Structure formats: structure tokens, C-alpha cells
Short mmCIF file of C-alpha atoms in Angstrom, two decimals:
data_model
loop_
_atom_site.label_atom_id
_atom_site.label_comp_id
_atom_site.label_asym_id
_atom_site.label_seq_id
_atom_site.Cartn_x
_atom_site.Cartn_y
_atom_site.Cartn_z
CA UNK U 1 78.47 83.62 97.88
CA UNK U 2 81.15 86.03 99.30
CA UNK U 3 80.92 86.30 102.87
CA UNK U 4 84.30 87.85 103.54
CA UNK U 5 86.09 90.63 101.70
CA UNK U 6 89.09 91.58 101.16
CA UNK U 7 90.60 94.68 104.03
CA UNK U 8 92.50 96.53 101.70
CA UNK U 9 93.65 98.79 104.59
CA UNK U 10 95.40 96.32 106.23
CA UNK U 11 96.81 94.66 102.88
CA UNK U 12 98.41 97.75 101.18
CA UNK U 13 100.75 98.22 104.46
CA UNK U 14 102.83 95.22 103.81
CA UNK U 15 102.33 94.97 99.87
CA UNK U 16 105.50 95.79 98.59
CA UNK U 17 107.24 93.10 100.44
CA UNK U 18 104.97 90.30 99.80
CA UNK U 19 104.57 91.26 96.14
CA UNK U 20 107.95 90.07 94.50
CA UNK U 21 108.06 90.10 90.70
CA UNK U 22 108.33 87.05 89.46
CA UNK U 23 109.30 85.86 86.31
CA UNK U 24 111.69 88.87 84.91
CA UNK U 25 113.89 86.63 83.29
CA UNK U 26 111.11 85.52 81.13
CA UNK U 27 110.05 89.95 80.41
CA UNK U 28 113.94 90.70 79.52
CA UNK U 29 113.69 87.46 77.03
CA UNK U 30 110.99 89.21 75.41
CA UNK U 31 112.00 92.44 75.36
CA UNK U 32 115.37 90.51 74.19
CA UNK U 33 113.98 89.27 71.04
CA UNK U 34 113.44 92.72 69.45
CA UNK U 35 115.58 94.54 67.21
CA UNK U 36 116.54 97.21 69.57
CA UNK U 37 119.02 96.59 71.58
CA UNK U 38 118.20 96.20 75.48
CA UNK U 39 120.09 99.36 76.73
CA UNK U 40 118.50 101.19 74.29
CA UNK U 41 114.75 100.28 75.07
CA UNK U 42 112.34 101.87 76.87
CA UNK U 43 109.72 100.80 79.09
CA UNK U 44 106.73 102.00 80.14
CA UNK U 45 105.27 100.48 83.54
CA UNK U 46 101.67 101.36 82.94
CA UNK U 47 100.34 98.90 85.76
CA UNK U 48 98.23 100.08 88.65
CA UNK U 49 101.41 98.15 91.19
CA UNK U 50 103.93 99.91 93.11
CA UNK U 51 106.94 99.90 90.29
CA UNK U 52 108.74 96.53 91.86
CA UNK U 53 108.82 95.00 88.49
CA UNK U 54 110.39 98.26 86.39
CA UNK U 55 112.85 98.44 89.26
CA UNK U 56 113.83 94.65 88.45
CA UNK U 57 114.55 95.29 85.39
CA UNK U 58 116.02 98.69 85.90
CA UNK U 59 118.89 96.25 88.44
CA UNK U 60 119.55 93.64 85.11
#
């Protein structure tokens, strides 16, 4: 049983700079492998983060 939970008051102050993305490398080798051309893609960040991963891959 669950005797703690999580304070997500004190958690979403310092979220963006504890969650890095990881593993973009691995997202432009699959968006790498389809037939349009990675300039020409677009992206849609549809998660529920902060946007730290679409501005990774906005930098490449």
C-alpha cells in the first residue's frame, strides 16, 4: 500500500530541468526513415510535457 504520494506542487517547480529528453537521436532516426525529407516534416508534440523534446529536435 501507498503511504506517500507524490507533491506535485513542489515537483512541477524544478521539472523542466530535471526532465531532459533523452533518446532524440533514436526519434530523428525514425522520423529519418520516411520518405519525406526531414526539413520538410512536421511534428506534432501532442504530449501532456513542457515541449523539451520538440525543442530538441527543433536545435538538430
Amino acid at each position: 500500500m501507498i503511504k506517500e504520494y507524490e507533491n506535485y506542487q513542489d515537483t512541477s517547480k524544478n521539472y523542466d530541468t530535471t526532465r531532459i529528453p533523452i533518446g532524440v537521436e533514436i526519434l530523428l532516426g525514425c522520423f529519418a526513415t520516411t520518405p519525406r525529407p526531414l526539413p520538410e516534416q512536421v511534428i506534432l508534440d501532442g504530449g501532456c510535457g513542457t515541449g523539451n523534446y520538440i525543442q530538441a529536435l527543433r536545435s538538430k
